[in-house]
XYZ file of N, CA, C and O in Angstrom:
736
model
N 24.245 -54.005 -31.620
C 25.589 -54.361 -32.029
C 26.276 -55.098 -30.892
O 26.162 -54.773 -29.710
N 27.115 -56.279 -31.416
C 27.768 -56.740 -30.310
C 29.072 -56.111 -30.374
O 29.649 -55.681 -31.372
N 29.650 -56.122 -28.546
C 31.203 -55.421 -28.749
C 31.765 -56.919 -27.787
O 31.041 -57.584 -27.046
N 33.062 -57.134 -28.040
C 33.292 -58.499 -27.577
C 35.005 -57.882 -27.249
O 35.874 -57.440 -28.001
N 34.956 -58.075 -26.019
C 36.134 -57.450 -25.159
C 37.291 -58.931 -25.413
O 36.864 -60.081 -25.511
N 38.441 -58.640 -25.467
C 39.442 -59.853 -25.739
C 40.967 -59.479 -25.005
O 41.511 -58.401 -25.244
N 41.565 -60.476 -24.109
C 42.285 -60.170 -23.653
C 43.014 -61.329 -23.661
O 42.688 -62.417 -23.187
N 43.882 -61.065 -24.152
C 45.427 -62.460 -23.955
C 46.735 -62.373 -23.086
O 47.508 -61.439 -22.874
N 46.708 -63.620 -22.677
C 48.155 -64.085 -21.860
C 48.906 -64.541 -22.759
O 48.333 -65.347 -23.491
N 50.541 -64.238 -23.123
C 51.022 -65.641 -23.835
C 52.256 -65.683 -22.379
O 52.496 -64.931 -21.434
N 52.814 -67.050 -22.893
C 53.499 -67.656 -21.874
C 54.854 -66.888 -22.063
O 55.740 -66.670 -21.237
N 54.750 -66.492 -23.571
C 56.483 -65.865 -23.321
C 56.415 -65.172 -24.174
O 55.270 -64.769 -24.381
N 57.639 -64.579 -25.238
C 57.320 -63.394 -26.058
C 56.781 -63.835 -27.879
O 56.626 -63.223 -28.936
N 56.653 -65.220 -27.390
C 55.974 -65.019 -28.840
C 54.536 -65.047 -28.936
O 53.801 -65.347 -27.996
N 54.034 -64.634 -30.439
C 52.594 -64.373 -30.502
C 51.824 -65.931 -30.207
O 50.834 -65.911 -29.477
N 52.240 -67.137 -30.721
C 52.077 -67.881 -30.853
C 51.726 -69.091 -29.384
O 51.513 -70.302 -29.341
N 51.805 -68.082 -28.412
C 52.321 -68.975 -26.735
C 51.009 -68.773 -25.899
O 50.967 -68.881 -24.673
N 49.886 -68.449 -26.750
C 48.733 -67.713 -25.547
C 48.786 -68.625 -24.622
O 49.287 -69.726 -24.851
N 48.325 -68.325 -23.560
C 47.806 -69.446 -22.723
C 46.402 -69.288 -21.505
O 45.951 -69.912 -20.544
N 46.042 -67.722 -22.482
C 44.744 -67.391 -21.382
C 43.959 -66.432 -22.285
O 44.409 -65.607 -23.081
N 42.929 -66.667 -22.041
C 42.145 -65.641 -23.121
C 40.745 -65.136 -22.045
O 39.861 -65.878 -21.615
N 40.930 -63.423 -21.769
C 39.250 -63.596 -21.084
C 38.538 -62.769 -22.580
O 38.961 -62.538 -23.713
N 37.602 -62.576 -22.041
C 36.449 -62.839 -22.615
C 35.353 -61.907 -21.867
O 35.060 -62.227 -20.715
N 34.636 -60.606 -22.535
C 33.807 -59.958 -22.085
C 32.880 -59.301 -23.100
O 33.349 -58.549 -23.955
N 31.122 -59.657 -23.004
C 30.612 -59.935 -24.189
C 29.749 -58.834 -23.666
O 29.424 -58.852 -22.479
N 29.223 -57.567 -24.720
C 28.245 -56.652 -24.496
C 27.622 -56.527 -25.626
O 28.139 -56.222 -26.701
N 26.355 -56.787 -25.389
C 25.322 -56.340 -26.745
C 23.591 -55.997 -25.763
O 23.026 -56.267 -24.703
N 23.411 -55.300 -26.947
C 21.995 -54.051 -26.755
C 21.981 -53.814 -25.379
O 21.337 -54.544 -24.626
N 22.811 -52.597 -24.871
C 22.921 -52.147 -23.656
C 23.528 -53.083 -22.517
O 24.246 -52.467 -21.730
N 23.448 -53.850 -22.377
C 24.344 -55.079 -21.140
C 25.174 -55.528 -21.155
O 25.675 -55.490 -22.279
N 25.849 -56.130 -20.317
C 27.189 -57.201 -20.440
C 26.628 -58.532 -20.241
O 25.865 -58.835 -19.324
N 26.924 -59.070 -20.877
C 26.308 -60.661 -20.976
C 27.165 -61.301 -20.202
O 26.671 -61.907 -19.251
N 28.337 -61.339 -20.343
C 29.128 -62.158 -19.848
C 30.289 -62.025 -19.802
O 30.691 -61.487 -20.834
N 31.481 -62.365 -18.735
C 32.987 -61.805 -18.365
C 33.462 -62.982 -18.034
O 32.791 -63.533 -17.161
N 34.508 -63.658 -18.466
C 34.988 -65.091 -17.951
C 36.620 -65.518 -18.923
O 36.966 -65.118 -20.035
N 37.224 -66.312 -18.110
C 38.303 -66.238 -18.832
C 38.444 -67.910 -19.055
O 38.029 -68.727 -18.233
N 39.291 -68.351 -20.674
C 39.823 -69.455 -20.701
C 41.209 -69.644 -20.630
O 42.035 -68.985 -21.261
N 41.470 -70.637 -19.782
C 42.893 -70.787 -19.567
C 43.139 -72.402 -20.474
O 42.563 -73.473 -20.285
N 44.299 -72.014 -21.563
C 45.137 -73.237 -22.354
C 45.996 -73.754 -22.778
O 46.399 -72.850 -23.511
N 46.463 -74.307 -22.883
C 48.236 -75.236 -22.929
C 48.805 -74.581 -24.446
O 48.638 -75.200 -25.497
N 49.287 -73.646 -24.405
C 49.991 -73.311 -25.717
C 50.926 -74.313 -26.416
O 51.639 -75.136 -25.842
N 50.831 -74.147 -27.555
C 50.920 -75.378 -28.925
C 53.018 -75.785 -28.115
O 53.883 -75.316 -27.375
N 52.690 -76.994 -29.056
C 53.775 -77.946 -28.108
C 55.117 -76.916 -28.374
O 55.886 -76.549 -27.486
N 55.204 -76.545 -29.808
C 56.742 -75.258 -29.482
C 56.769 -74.365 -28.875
O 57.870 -73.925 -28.543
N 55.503 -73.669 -28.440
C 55.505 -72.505 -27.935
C 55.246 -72.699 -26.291
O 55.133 -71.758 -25.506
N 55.183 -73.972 -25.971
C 55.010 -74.346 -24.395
C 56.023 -74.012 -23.541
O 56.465 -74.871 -22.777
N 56.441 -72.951 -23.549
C 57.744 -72.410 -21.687
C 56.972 -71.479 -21.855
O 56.423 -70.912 -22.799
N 57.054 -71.353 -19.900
C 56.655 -70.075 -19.232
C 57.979 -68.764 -19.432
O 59.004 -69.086 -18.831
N 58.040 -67.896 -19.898
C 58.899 -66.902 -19.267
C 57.883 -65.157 -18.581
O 58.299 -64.165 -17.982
N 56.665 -65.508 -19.019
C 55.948 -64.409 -18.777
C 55.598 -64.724 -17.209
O 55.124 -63.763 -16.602
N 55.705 -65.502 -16.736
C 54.783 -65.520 -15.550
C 55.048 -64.677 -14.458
O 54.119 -64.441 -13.686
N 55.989 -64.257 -14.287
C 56.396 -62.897 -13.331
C 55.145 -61.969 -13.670
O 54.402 -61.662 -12.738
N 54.801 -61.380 -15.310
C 53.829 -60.590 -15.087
C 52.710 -60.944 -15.108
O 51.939 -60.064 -14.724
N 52.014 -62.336 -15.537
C 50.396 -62.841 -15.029
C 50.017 -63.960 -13.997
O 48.938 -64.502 -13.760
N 51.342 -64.131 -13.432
C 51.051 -65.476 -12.370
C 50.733 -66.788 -13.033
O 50.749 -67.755 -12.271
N 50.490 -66.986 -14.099
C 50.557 -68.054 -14.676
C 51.460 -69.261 -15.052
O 52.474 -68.795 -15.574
N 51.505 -70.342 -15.016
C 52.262 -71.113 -14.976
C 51.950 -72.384 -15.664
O 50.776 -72.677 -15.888
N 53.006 -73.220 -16.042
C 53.014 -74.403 -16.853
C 52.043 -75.275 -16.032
O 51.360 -76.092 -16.649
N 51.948 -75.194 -14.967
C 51.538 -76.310 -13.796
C 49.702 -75.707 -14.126
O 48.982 -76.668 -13.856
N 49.167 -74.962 -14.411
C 48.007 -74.231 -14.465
C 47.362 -74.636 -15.495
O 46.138 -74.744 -15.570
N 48.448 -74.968 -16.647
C 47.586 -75.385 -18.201
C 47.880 -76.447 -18.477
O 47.365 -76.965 -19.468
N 48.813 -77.144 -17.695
C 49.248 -78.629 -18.168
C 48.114 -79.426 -18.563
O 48.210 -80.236 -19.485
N 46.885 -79.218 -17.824
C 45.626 -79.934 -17.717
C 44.823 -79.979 -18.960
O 44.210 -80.814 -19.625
N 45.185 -78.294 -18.990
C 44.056 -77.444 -20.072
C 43.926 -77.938 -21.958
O 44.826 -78.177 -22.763
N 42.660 -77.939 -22.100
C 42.776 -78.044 -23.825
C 43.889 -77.140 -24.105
O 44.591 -76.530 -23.298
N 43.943 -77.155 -25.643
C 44.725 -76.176 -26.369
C 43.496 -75.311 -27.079
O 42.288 -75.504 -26.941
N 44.182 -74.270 -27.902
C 43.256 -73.007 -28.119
C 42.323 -73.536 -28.840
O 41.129 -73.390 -28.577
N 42.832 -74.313 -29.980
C 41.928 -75.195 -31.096
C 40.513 -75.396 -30.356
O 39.477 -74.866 -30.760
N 40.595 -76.227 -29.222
C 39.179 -76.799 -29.037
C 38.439 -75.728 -28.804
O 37.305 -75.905 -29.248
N 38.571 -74.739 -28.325
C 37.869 -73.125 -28.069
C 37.615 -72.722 -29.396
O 36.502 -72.248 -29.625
N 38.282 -72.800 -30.146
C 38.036 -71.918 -31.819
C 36.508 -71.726 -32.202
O 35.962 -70.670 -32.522
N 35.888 -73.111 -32.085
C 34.414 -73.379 -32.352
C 33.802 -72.517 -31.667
O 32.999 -71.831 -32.299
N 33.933 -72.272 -30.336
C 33.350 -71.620 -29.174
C 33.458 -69.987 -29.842
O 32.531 -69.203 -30.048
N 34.520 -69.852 -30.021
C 35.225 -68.116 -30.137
C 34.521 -68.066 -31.464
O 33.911 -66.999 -31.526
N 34.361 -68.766 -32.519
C 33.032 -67.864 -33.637
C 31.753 -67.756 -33.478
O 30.984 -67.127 -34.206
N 31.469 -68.421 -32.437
C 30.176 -68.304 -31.763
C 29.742 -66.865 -31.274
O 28.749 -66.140 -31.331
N 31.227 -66.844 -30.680
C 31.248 -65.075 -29.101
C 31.433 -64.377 -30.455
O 30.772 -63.338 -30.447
N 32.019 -64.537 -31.499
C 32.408 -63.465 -32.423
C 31.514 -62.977 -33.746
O 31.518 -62.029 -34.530
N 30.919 -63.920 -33.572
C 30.180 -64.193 -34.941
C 29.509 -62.510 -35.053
O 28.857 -62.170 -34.066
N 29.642 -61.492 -36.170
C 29.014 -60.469 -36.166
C 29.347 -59.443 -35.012
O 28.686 -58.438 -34.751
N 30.596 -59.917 -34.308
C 30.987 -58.713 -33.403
C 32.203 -57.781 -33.937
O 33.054 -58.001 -34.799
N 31.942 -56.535 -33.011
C 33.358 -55.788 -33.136
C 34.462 -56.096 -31.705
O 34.340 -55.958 -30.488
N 35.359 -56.490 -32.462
C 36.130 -56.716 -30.916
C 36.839 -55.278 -30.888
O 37.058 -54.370 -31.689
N 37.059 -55.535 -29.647
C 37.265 -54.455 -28.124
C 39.178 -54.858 -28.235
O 39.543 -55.984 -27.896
N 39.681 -54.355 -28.474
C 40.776 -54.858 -26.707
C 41.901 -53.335 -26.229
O 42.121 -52.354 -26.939
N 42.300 -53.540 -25.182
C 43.370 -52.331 -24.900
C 45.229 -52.943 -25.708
O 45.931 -53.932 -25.495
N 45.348 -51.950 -26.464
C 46.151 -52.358 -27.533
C 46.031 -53.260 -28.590
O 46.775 -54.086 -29.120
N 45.161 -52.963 -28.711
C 44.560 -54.260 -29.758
C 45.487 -54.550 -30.764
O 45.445 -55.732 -31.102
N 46.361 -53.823 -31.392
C 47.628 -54.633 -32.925
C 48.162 -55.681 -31.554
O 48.962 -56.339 -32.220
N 48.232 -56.046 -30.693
C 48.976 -56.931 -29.945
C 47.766 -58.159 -30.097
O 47.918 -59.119 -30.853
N 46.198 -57.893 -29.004
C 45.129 -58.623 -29.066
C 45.290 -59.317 -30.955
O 45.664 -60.445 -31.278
N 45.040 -58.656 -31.488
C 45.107 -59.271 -32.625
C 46.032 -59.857 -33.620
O 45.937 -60.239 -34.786
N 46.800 -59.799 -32.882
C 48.558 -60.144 -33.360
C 48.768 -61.370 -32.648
O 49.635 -62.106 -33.120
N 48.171 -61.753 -31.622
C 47.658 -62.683 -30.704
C 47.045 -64.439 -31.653
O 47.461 -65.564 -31.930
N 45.425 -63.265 -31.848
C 44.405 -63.897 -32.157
C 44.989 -64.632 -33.576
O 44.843 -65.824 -33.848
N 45.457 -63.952 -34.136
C 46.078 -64.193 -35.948
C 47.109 -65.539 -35.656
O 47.111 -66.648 -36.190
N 47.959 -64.980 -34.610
C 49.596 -66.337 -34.556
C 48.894 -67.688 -34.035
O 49.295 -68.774 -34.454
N 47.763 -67.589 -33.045
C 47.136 -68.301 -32.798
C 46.468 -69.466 -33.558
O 46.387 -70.672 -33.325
N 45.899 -68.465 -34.810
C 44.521 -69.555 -35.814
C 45.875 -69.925 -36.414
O 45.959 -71.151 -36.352
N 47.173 -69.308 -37.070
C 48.288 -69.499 -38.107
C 48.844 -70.970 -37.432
O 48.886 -71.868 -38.273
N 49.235 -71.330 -36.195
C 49.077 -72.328 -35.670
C 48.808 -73.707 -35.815
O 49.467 -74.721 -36.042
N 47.705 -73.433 -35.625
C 47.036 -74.495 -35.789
C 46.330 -74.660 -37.197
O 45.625 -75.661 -37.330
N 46.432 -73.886 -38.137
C 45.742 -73.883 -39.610
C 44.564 -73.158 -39.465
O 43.833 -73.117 -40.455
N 44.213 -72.575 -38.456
C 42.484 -72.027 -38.953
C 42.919 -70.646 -39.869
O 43.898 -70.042 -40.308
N 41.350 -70.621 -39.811
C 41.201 -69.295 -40.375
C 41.082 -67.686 -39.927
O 40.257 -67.504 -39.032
N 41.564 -66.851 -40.262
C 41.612 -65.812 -39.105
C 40.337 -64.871 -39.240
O 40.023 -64.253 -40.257
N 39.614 -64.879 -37.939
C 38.533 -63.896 -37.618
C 38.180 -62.464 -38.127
O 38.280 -61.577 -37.279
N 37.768 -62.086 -39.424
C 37.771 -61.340 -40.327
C 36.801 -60.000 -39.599
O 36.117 -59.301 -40.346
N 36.830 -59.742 -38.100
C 36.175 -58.879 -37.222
C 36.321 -57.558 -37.644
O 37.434 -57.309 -38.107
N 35.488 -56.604 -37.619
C 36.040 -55.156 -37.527
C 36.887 -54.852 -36.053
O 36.585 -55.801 -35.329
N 37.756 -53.993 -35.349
C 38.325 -54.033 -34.173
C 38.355 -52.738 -34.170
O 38.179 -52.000 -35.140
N 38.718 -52.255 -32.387
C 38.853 -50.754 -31.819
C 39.948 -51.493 -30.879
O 40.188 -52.684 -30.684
N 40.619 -50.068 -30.283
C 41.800 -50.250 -29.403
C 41.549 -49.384 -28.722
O 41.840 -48.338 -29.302
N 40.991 -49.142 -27.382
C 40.699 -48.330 -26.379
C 42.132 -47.842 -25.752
O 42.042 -47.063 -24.803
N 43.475 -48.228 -26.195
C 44.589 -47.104 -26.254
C 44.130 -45.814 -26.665
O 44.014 -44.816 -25.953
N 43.834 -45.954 -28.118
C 44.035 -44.798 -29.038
C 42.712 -44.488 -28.640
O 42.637 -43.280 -28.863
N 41.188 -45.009 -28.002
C 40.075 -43.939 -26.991
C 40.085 -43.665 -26.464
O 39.332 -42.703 -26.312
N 40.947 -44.088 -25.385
C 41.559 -43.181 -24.025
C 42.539 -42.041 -24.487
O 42.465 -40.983 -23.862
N 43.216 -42.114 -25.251
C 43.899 -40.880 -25.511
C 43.561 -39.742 -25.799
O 44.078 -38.649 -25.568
N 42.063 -40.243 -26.667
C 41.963 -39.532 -27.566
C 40.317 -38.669 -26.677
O 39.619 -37.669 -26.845
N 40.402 -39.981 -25.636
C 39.075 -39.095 -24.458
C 39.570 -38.202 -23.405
O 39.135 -37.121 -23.006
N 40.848 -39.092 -22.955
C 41.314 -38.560 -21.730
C 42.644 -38.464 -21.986
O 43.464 -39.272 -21.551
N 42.963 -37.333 -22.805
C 44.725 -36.596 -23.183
C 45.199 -36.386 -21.972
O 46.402 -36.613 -21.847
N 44.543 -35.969 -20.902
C 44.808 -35.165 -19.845
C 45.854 -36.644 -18.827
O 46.580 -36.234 -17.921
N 45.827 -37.734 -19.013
C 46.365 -39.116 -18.676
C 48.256 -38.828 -18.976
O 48.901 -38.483 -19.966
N 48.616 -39.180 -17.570
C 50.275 -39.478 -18.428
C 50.576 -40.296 -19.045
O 51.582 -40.308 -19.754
N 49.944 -40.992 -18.950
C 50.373 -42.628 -20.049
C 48.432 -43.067 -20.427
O 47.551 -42.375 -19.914
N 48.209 -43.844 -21.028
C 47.382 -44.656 -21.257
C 47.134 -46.386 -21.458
O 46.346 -47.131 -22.040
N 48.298 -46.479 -20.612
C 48.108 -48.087 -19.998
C 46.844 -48.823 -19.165
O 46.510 -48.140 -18.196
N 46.151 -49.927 -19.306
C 45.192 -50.471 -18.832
C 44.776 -50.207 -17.446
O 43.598 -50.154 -17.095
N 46.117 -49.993 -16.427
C 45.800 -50.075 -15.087
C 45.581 -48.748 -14.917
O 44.582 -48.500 -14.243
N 46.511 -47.340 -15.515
C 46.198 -46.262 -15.016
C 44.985 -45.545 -15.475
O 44.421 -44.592 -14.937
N 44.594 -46.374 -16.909
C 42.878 -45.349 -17.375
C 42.139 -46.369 -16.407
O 41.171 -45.757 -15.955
N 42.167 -47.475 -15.967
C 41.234 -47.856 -15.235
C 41.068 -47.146 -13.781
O 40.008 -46.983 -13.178
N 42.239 -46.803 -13.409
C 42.368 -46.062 -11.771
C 41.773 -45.205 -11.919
O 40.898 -44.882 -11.115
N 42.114 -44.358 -13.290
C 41.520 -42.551 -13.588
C 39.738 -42.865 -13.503
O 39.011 -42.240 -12.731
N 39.350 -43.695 -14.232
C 37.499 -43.876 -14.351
C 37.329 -45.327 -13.025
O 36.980 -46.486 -13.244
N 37.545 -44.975 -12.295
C 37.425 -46.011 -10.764
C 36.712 -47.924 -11.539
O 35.833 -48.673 -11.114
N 37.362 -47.995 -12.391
C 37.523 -49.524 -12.339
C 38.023 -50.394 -11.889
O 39.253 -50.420 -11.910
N 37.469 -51.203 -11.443
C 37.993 -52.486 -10.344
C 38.669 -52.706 -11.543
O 38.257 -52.426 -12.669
N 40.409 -53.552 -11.045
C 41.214 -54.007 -12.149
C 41.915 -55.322 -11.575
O 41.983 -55.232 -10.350
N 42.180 -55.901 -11.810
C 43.279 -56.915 -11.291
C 44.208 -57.472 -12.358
O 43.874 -58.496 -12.953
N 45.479 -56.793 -12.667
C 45.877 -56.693 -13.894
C 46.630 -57.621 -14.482
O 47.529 -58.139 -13.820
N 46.483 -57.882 -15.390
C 47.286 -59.394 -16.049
C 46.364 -60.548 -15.790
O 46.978 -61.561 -16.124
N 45.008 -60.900 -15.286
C 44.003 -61.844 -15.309
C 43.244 -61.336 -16.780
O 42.752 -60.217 -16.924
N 43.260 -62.264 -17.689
C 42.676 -62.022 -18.792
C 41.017 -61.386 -18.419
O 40.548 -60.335 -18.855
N 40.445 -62.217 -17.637
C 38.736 -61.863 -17.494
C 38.918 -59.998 -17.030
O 38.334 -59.101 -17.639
N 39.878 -59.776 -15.813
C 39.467 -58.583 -15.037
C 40.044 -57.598 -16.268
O 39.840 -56.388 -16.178
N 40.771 -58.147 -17.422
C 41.511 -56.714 -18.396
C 40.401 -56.863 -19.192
O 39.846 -55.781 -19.380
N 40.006 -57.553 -19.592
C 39.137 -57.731 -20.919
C 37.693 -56.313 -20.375
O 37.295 -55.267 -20.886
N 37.344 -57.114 -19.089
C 36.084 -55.937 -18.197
C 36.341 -55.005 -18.507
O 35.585 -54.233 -19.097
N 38.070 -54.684 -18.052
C 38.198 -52.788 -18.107
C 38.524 -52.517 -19.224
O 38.908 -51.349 -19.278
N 38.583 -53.265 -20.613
C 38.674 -52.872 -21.474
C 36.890 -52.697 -22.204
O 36.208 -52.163 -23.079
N 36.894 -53.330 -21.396
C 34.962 -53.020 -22.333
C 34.525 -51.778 -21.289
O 33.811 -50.865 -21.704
N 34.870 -51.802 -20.299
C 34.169 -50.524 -19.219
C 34.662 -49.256 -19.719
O 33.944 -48.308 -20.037
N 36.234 -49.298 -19.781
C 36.796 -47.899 -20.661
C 36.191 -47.335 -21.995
O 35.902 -46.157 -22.206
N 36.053 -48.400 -22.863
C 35.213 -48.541 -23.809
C 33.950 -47.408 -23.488
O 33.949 -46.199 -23.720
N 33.015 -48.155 -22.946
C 31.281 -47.602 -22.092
C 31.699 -46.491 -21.653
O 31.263 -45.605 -22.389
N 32.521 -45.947 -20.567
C 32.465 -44.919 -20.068
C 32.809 -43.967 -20.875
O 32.277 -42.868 -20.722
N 33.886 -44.187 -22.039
C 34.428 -42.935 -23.352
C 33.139 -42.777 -23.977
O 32.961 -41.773 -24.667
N 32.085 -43.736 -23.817
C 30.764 -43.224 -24.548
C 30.252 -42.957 -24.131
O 29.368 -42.550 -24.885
N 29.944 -42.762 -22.958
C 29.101 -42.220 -22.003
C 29.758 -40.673 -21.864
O 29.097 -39.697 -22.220
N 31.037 -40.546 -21.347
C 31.357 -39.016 -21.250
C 31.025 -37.888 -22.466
O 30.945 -36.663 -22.375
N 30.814 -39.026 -23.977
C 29.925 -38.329 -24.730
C 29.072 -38.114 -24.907
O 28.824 -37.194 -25.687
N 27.838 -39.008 -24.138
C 26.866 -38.992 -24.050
C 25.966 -39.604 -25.322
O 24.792 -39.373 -25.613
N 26.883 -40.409 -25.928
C 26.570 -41.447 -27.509
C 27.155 -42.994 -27.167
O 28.210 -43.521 -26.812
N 25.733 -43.379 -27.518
C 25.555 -44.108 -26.712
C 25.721 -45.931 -28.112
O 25.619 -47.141 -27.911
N 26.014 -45.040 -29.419
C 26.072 -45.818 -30.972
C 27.532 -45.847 -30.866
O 28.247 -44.845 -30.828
N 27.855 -46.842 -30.828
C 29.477 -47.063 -31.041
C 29.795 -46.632 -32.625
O 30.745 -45.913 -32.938
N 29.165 -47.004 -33.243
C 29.559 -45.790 -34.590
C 29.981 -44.324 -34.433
O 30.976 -43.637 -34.668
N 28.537 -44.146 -33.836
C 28.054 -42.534 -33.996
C 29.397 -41.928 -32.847
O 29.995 -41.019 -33.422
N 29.982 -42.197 -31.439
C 30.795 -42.250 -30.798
C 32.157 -41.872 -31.967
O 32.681 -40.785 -32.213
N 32.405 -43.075 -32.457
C 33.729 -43.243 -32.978
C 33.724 -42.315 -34.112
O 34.877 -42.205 -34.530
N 32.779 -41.500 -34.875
C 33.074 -40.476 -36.045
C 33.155 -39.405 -34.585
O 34.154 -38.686 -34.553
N 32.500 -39.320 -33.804
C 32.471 -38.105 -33.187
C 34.442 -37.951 -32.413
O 35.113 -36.968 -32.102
N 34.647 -39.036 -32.387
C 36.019 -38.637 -32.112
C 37.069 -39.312 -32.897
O 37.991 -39.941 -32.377
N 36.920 -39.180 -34.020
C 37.197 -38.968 -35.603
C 38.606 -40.391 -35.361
O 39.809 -40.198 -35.536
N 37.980 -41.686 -34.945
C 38.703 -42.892 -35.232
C 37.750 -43.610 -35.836
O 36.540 -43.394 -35.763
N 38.435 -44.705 -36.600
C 37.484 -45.671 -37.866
C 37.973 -46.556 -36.845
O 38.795 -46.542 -35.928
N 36.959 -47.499 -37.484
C 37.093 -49.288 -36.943
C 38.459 -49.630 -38.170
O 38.730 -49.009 -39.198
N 39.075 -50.761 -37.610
C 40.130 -51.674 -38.374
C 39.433 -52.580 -38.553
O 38.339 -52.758 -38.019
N 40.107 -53.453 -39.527
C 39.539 -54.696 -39.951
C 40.743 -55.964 -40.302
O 41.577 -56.033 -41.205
N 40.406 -56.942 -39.115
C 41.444 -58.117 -39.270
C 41.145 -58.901 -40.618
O 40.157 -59.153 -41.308
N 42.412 -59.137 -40.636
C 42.570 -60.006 -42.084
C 43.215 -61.313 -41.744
O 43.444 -62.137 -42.630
């Protein structure tokens, strides 16, 4: 099974403003690959007001394609995966304003939200935000870089299955009685 970790920047508070997407790909036991794309969000949704929290800036994507030319790429990484992300109704609230955009079509993926697996692994957590379940299971983090959240969202992921010692992301997810979602 593939699990396909997804992590978004937008430039400001709408869904519609991404301007960074990483990207962390695991199938039959490995990580294939961790890398982030950085892109010029669509011409209305182009101001920075987020950049205080990802360092990102207009000057960074001015260069960059827009999401469109990636789309082709992203059913490739997706094709037959379950995506991953930490808070995922956001990740996919993301991914959706994104294809709505530009006219595509939206990625009809099954999805998990390693919020509601960390909670539901590690209650013992005061919060379950990205940086503090990553501190609690010693993950390198560097937070707000799409590539380094997307990692600790696939590592949090691995390690909640590992502390079960199930190693079937199915068999895992009945054992701690959450279903997969499914984007529409």
């Amino acid at each position: 099974m593939r699990i396909v970790a997804l992590d978004f920047e937008t430039a400001n508070a709408s869904s519609a403003s991404a301007c960074s997407l990483g990207i962390s790909i695991y199938e039959e036991g490995e990580i294939l690959d961790s890398f982030e794309w950085y892109f010029k969000p669509f011409h209305r949704y182009c101001y920075f007001t987020n950049s205080h929290i990802h360092g990102i800036t207009m000057e960074d994507v001015i260069n960059e394609e827009e999401f469109v030319f990636y789309y082709e790429r992203l059913e490739e990484i997706l094709k037959d995966a379950v995506i991953v992300a930490h808070n995922a109704p956001f990740d996919i609230g993301v991914l959706n304003a994104m294809c709505d955009v530009y006219g595509l079509n939206h990625f009809k993926n099954e999805y998990i939200d390693t919020v509601t697996i960390s909670r539901r692994v590690y209650p013992e957590l005061y919060n379950h935000k990205l940086n503090t379940v990553s501190k609690y299971l010693g993950i390198e983090l560097d937070h707000h870089n799409g590539k380094s959240d997307s990692f600790a969202c696939l590592m949090i992921l691995l390690k909640a299955m590992e502390a079960y010692n199930i190693y079937d992301l199915k068999g895992f997810l009945e054992k701690i009685t959450i279903n997969f979602k499914k984007n529409m």
